[in-house]
PDB file of C-alpha atoms and ligand atoms in Angstrom:
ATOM      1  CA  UNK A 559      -2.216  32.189  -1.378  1.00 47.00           C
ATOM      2  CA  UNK A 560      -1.482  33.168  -4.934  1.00 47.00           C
ATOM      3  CA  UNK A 561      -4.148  35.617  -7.021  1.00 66.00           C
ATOM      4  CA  UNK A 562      -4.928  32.291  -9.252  1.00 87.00           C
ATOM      5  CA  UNK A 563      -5.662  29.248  -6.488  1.00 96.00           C
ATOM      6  CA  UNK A 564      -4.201  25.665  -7.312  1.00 97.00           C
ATOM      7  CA  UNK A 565      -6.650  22.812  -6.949  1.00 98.00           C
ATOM      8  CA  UNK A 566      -5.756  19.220  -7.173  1.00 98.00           C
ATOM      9  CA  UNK A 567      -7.926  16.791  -8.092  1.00 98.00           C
ATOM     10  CA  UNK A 568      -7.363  13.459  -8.025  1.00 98.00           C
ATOM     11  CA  UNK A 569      -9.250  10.281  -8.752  1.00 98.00           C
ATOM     12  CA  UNK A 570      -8.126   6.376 -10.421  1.00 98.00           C
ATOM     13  CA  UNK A 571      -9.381   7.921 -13.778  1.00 98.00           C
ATOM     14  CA  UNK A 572     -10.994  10.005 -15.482  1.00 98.00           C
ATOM     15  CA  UNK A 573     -13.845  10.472 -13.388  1.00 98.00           C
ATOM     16  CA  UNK A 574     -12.861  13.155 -11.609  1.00 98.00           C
ATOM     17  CA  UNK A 575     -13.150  15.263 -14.471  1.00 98.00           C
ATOM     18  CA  UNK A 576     -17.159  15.585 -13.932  1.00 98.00           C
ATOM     19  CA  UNK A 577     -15.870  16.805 -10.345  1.00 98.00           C
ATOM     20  CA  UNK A 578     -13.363  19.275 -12.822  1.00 98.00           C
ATOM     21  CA  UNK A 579     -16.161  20.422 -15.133  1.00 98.00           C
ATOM     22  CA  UNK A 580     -18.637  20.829 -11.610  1.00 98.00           C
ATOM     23  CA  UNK A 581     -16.111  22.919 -10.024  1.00 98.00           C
ATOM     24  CA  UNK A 582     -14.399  25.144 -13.108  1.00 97.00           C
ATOM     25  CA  UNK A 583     -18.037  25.790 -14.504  1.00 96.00           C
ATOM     26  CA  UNK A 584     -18.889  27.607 -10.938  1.00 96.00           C
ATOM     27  CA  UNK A 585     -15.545  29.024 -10.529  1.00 96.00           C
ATOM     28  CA  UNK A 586     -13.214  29.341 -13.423  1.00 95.00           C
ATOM     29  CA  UNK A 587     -10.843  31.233 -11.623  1.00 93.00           C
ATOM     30  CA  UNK A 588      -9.019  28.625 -10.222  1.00 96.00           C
ATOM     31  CA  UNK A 589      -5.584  27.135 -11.644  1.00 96.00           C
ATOM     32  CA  UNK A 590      -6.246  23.215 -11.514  1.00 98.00           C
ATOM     33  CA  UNK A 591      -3.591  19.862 -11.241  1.00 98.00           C
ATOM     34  CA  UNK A 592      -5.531  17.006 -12.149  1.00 98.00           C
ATOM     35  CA  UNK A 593      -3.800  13.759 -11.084  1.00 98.00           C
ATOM     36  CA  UNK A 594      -4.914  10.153 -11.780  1.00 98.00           C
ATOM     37  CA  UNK A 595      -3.694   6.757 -10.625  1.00 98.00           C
ATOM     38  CA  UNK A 596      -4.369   4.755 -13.865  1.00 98.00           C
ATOM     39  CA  UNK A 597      -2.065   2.235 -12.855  1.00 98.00           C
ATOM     40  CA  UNK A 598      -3.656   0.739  -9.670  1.00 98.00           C
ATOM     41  CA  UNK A 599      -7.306   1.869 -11.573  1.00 98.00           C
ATOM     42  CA  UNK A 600      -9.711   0.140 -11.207  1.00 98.00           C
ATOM     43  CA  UNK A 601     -10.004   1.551  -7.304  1.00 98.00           C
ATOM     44  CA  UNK A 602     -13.085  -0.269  -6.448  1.00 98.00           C
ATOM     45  CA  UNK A 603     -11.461  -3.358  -7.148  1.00 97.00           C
ATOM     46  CA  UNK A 604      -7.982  -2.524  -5.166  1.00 98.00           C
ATOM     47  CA  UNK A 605      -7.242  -3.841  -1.818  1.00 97.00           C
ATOM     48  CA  UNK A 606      -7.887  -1.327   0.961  1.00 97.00           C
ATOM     49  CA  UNK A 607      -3.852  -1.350   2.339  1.00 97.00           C
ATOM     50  CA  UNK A 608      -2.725  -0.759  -1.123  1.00 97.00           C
ATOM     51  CA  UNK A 609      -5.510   2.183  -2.027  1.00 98.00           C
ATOM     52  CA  UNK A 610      -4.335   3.974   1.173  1.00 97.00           C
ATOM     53  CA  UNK A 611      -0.729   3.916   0.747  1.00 97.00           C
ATOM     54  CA  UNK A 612      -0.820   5.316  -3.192  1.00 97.00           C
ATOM     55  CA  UNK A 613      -3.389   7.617  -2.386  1.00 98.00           C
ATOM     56  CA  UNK A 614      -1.699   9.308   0.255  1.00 97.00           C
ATOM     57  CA  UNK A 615       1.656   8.752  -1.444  1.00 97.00           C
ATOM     58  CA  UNK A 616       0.860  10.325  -4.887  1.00 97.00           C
ATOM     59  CA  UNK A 617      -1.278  13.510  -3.145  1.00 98.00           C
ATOM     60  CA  UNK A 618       1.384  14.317  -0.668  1.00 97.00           C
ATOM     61  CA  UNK A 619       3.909  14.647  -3.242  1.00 96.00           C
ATOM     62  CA  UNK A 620       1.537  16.446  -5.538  1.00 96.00           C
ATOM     63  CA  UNK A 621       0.852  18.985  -2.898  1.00 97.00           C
ATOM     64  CA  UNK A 622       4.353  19.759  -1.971  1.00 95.00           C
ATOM     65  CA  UNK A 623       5.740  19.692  -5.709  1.00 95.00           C
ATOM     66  CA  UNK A 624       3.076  22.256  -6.998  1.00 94.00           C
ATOM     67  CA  UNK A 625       2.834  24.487  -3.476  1.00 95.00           C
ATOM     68  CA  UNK A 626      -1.341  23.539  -3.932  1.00 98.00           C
ATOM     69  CA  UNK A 627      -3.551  25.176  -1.661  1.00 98.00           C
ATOM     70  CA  UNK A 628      -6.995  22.673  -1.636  1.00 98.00           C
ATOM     71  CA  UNK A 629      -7.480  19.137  -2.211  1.00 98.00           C
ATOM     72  CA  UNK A 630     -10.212  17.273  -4.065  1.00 99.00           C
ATOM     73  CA  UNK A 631     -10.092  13.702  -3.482  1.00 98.00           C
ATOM     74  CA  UNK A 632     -13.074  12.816  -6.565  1.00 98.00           C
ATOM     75  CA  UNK A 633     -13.248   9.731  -6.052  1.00 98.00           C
ATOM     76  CA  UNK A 634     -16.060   7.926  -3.814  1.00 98.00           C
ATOM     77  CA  UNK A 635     -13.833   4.432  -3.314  1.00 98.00           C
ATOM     78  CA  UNK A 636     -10.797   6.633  -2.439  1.00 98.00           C
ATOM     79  CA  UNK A 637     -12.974   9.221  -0.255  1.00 98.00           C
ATOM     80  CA  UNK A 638     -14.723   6.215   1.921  1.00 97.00           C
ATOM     81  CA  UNK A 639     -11.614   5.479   3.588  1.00 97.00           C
ATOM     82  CA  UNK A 640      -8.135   7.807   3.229  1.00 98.00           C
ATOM     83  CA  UNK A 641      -9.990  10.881   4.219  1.00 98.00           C
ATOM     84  CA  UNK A 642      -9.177  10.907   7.991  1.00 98.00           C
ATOM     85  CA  UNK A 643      -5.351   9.758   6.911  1.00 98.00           C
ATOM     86  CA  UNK A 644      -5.025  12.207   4.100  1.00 98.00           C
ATOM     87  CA  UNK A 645      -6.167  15.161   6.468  1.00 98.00           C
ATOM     88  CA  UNK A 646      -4.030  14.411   9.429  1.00 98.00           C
ATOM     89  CA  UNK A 647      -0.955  14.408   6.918  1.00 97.00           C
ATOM     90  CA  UNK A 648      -1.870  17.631   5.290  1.00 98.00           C
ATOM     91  CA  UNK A 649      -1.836  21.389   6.251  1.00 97.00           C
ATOM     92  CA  UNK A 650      -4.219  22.606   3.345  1.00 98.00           C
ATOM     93  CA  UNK A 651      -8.172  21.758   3.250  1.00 98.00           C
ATOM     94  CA  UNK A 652      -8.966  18.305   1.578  1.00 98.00           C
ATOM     95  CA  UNK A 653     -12.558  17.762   0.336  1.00 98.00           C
ATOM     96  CA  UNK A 654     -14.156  14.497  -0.359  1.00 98.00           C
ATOM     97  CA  UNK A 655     -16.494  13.334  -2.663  1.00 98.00           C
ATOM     98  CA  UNK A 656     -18.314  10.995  -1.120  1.00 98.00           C
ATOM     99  CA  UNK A 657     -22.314   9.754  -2.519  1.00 98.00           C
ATOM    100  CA  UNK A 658     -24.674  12.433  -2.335  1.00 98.00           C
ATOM    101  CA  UNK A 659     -26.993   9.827  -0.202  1.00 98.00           C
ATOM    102  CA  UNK A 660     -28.594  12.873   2.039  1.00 97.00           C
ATOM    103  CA  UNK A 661     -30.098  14.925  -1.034  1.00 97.00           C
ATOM    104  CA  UNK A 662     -31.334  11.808  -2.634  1.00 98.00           C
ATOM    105  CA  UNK A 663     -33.210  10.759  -0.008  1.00 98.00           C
ATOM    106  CA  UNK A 664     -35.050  13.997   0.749  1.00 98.00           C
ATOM    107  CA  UNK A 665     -36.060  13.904  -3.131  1.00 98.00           C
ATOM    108  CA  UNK A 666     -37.267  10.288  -2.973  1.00 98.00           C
ATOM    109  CA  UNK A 667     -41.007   9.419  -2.938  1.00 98.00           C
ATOM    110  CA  UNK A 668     -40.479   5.819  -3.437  1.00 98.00           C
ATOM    111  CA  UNK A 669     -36.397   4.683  -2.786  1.00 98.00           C
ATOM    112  CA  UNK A 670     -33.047   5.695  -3.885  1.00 98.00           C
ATOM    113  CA  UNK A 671     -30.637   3.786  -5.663  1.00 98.00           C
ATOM    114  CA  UNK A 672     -27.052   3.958  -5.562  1.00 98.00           C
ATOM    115  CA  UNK A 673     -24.734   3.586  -8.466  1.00 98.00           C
ATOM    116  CA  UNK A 674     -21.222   3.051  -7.110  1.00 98.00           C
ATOM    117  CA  UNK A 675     -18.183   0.877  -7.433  1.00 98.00           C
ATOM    118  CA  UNK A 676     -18.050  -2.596  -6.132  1.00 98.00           C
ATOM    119  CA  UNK A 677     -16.001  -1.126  -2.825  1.00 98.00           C
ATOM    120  CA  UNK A 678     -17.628   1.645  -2.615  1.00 98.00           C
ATOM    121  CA  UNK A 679     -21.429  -0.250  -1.527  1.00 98.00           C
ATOM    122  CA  UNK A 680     -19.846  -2.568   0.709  1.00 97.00           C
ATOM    123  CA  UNK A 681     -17.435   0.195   2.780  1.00 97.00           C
ATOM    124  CA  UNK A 682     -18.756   0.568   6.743  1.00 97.00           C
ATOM    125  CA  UNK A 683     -18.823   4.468   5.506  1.00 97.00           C
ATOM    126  CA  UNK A 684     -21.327   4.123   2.921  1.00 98.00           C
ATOM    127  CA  UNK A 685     -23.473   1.791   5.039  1.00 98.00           C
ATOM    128  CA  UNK A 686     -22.974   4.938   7.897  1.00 98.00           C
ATOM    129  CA  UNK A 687     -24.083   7.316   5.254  1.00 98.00           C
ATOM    130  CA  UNK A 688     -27.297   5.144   4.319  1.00 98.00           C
ATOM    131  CA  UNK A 689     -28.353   4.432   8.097  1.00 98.00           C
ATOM    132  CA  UNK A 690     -27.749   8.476   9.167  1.00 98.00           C
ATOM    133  CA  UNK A 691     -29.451  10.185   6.185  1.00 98.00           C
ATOM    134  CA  UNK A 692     -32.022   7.751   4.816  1.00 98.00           C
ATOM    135  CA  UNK A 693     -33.036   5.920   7.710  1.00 96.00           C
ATOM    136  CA  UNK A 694     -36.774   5.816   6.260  1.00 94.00           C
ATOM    137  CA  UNK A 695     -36.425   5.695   2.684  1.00 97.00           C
ATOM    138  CA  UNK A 696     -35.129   1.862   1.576  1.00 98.00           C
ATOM    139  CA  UNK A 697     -31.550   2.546  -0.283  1.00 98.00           C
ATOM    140  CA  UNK A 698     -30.799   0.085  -3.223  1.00 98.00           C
ATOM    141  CA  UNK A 699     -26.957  -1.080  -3.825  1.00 98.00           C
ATOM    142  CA  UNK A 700     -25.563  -1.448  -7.373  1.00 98.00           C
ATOM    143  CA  UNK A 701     -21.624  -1.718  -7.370  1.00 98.00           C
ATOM    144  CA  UNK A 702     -20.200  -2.177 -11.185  1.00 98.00           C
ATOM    145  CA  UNK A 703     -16.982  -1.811 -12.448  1.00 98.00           C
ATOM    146  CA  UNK A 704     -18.205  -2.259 -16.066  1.00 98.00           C
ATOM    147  CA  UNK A 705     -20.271   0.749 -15.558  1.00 98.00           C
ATOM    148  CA  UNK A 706     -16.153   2.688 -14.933  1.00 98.00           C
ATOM    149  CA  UNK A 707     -14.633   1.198 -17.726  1.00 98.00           C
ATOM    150  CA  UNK A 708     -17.784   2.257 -20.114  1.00 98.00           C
ATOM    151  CA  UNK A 709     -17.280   6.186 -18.952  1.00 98.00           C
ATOM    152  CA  UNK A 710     -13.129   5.418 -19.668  1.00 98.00           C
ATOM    153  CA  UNK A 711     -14.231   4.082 -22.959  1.00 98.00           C
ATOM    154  CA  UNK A 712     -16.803   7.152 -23.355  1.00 98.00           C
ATOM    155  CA  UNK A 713     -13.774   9.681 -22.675  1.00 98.00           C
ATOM    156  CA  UNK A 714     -11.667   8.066 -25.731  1.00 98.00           C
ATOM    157  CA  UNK A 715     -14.805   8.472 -27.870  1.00 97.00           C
ATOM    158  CA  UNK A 716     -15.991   5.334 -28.302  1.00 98.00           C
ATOM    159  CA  UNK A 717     -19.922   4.684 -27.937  1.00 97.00           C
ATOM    160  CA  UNK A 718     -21.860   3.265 -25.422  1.00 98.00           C
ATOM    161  CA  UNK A 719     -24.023   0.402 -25.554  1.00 98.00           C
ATOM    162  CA  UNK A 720     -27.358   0.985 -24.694  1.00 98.00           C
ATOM    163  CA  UNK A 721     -28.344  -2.832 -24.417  1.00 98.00           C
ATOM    164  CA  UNK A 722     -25.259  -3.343 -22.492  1.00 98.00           C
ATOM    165  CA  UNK A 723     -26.055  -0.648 -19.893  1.00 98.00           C
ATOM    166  CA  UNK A 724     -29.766  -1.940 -19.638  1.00 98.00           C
ATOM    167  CA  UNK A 725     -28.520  -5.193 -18.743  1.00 98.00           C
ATOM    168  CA  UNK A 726     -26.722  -3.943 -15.988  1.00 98.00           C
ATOM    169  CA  UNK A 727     -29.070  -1.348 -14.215  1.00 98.00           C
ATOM    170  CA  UNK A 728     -31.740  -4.045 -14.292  1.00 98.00           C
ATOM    171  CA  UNK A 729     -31.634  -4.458 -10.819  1.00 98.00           C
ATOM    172  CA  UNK A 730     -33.219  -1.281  -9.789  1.00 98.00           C
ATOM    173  CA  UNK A 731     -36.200  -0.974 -12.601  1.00 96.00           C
ATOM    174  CA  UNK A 732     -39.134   0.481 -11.273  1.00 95.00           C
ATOM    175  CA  UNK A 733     -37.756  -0.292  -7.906  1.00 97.00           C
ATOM    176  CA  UNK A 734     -36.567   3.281  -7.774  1.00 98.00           C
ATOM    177  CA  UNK A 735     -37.188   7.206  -8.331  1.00 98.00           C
ATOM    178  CA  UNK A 736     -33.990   8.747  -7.708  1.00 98.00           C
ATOM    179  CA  UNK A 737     -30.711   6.767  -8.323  1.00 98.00           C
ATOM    180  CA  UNK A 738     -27.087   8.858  -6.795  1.00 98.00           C
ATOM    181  CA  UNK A 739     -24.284   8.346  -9.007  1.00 98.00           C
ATOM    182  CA  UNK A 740     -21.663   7.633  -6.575  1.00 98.00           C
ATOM    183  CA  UNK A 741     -18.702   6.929  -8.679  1.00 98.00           C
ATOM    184  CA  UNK A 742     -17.262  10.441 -10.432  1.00 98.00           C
ATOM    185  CA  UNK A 743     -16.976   8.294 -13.449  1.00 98.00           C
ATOM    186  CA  UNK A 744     -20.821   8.065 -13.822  1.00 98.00           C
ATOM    187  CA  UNK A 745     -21.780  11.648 -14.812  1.00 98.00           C
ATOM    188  CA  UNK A 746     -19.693  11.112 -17.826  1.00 98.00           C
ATOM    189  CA  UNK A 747     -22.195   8.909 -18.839  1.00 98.00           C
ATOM    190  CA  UNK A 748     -25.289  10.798 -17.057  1.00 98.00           C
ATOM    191  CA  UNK A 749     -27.626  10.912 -20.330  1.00 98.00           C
ATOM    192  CA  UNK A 750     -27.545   6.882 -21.555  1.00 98.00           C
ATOM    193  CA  UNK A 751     -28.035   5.995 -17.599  1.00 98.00           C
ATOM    194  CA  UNK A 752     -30.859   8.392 -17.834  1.00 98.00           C
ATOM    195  CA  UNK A 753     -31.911   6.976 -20.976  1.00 98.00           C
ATOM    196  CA  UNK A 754     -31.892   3.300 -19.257  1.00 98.00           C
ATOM    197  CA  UNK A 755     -33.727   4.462 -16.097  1.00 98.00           C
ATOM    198  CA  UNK A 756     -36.615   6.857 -17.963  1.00 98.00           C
ATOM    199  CA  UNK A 757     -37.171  10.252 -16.549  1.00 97.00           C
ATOM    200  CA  UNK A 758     -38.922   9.361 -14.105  1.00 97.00           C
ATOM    201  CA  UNK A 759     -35.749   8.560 -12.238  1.00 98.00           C
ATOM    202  CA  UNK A 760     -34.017  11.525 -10.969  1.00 98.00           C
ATOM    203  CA  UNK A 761     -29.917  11.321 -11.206  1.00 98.00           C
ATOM    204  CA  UNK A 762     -28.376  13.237  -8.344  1.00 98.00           C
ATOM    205  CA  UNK A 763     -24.534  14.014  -8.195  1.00 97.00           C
ATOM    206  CA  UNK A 764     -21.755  15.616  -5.478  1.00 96.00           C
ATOM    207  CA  UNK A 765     -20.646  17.880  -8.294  1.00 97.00           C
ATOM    208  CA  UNK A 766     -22.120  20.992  -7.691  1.00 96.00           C
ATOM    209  CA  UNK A 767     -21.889  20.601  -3.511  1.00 97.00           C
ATOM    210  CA  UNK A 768     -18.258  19.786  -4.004  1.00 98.00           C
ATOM    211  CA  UNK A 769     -17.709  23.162  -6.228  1.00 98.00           C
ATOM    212  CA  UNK A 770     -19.766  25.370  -3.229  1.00 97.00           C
ATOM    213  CA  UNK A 771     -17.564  23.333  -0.844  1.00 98.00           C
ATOM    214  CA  UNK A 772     -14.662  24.710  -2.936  1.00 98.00           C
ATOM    215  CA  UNK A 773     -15.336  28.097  -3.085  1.00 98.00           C
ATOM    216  CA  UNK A 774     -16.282  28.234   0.829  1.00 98.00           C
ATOM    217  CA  UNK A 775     -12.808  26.868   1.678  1.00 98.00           C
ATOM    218  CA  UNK A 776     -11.067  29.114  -0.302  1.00 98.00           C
ATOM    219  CA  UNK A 777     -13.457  32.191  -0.112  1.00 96.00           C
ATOM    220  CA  UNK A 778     -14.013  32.738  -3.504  1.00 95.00           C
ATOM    221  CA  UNK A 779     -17.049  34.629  -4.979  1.00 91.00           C
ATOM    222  CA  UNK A 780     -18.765  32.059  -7.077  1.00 87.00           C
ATOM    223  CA  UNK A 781     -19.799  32.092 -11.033  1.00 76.00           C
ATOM    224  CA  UNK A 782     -17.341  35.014 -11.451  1.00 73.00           C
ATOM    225  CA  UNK A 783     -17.581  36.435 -15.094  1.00 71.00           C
ATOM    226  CA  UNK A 784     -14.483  34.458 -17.030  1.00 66.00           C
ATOM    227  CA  UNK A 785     -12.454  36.468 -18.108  1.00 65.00           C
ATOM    228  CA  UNK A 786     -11.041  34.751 -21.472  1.00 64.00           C
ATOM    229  CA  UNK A 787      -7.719  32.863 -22.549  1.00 65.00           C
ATOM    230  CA  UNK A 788      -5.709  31.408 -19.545  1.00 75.00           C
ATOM    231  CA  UNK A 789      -3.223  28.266 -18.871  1.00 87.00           C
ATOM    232  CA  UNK A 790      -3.964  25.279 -19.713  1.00 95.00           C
ATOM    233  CA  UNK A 791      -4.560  23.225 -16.786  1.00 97.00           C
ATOM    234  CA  UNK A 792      -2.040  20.166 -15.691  1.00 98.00           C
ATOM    235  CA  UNK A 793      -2.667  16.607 -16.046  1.00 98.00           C
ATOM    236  CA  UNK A 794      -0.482  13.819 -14.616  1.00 98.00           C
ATOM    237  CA  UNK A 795      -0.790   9.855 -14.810  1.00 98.00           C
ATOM    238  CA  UNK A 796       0.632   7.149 -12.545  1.00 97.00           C
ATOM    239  CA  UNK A 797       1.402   4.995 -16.366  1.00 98.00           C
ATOM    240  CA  UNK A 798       1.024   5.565 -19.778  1.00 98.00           C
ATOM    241  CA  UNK A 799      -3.087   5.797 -20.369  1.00 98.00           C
ATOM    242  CA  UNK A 800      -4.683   3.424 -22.686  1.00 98.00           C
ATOM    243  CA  UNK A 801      -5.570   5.024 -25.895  1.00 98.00           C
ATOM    244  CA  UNK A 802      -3.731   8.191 -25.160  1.00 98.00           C
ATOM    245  CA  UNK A 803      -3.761  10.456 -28.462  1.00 98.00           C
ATOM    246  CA  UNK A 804      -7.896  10.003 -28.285  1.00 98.00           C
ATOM    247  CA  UNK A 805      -7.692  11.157 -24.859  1.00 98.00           C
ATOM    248  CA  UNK A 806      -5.540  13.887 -25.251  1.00 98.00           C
ATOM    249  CA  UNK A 807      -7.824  15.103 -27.427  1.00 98.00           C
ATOM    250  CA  UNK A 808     -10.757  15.081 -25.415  1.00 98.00           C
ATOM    251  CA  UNK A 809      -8.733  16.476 -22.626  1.00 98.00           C
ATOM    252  CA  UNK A 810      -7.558  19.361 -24.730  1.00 98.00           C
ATOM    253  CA  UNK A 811     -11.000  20.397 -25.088  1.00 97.00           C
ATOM    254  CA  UNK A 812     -11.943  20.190 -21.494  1.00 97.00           C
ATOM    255  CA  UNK A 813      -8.751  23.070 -20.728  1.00 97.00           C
ATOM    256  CA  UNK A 814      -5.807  20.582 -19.849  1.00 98.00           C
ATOM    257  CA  UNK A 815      -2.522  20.344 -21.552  1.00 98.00           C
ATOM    258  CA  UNK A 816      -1.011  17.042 -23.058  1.00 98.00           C
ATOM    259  CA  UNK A 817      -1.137  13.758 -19.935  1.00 98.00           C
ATOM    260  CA  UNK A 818       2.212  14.083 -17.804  1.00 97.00           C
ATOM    261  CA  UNK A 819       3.445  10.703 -16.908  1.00 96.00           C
ATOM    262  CA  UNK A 820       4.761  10.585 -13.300  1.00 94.00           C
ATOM    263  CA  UNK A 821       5.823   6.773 -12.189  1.00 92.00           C
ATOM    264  CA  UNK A 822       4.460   6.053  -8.631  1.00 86.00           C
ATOM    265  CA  UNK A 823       6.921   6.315  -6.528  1.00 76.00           C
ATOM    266  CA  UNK A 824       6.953   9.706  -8.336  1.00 52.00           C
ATOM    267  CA  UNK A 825      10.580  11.285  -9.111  1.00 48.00           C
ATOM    268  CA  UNK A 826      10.645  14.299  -6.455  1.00 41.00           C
TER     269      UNK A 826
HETATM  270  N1  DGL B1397     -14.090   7.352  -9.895  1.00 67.66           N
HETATM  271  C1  DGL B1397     -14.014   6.513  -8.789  1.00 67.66           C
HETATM  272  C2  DGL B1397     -15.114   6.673  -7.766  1.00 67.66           C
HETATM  273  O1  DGL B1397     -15.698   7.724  -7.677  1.00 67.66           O
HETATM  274  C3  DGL B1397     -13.429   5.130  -8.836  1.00 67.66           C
HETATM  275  C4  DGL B1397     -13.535   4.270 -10.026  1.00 67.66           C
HETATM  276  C5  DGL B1397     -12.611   3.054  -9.937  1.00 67.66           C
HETATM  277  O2  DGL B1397     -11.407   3.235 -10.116  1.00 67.66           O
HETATM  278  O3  DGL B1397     -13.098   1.948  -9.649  1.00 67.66           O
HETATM  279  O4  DGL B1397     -15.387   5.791  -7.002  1.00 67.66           O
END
């Protein structure tokens, strides 16, 4: 392994740069390839066959093409079912994000609620998750794709609607005191959802596991002092993003260079 680790992480969007800020806030060290699928997004609306084949696809080649040493699949929908594929086809450690169902459930009083994508509530996984680590405490579903496209929408800079967002979290008023944001998408938007809910709700993320997770696998000291000006990190889409300059911009000040395109099949 190199001094400076490579990391990919990959996700349908731009979600997995919560799982990015998570893991480069803990250990800045590391030299990250951020790779997103924008042109099968949205993932929890995909069919299963198809999500399988272009996850595994696109990672593969990203792992061989930039010699990368770890694996971050950020993206619940994805994580629920190419995990088992994606590690039998690889030689390097592959961590999933998956909903962060166990910690919520020891922090509930009352019952947990969790904020996912469409797929992502209704995968076998997810119900596996639910019946292992919160067999006692009742676990509410809300799948939205809306909820994606508003953190998208976020990431160009436009606003969010509060109203909007009300409207569709009002399943789960005062039916809830801890709510798991299980999309990577939704910590983008972490301060209007806890707006919506009150703070009485308490929002729990994979982020910072994921980043410990990290550092284990590749024995790295954590929270390491930074030490100043380094690479900008690489981006790569599947197609040409929607509203590209804005998001440029924003990823510019996140650490990444200018958005790569790389056509799936990707040139080798
Ligand atoms: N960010 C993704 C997740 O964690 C998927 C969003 C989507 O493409 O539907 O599930």
């Amino acid at each position: 392994m190199t001094s400076q680790p490579k990391v990919l992480i990959f996700d349908s969007g731009v979600g997995g740069l919560s799982v990015y800020k998570a893991i480069i806030a803990r250990l800045p060290q590391l030299s990250i390839v951020y790779t997103f699928d924008n042109e099968a997004y949205p993932y929890g609306e995909l069919e299963q066959k198809t999500l399988l084949s272009r996850v595994l696809g696109i990672v593969q080649r990203a792992v061989l093409k930039d010699d990368i040493d770890l694996v971050v699949i950020a993206c619940n929908t994805a994580s629920t079912i190419v995990l088992p594929a994606l590690r039998a086809k690889l030689q390097i450690p592959v961590v999933g994000v998956v909903p962060a169902i166990k910690p919520a459930s020891l922090l509930s009083h009352l019952a947990v609620g969790l904020i996912a994508t469409p797929a992502t509530v209704t995968r076998p996984y997810t119900q596996e998750l639910i019946q292992h680590f919160s067999p006692h405490k009742p676990v509410e579903l809300l799948g939205s794709t809306r909820l994606v496209d508003m953190a998208e929408e976020k990431l160009r800079g436009h606003g969010i609607d509060l109203h909007e967002l009300e409207h569709i979290l009002a399943p789960l008023h005062n039916k809830i005191d801890v709510a798991v944001l299980g999309c990577t998408h939704f910590p983008l938007i972490k301060e209007e959802i806890q707006t919506v809910l009150g703070n009485q709700v308490r929002l729990v993320d994979s982020g910072e596991a994921i980043a410990r997770r990290v550092a284990q696998l590749l024995s790295l000291p954590m929270d390491e002092e930074d030490r100043g000006q380094r690479e900008k990190h690489r981006i790569m889409s599947s197609t040409t993003p929607w509203e590209e300059t804005a998001l440029n911009m924003e990823l510019n000040k996140l650490g990444f260079g200018i958005i790569q395109n790389c056509p799936y099949p990707m040139d080798a």
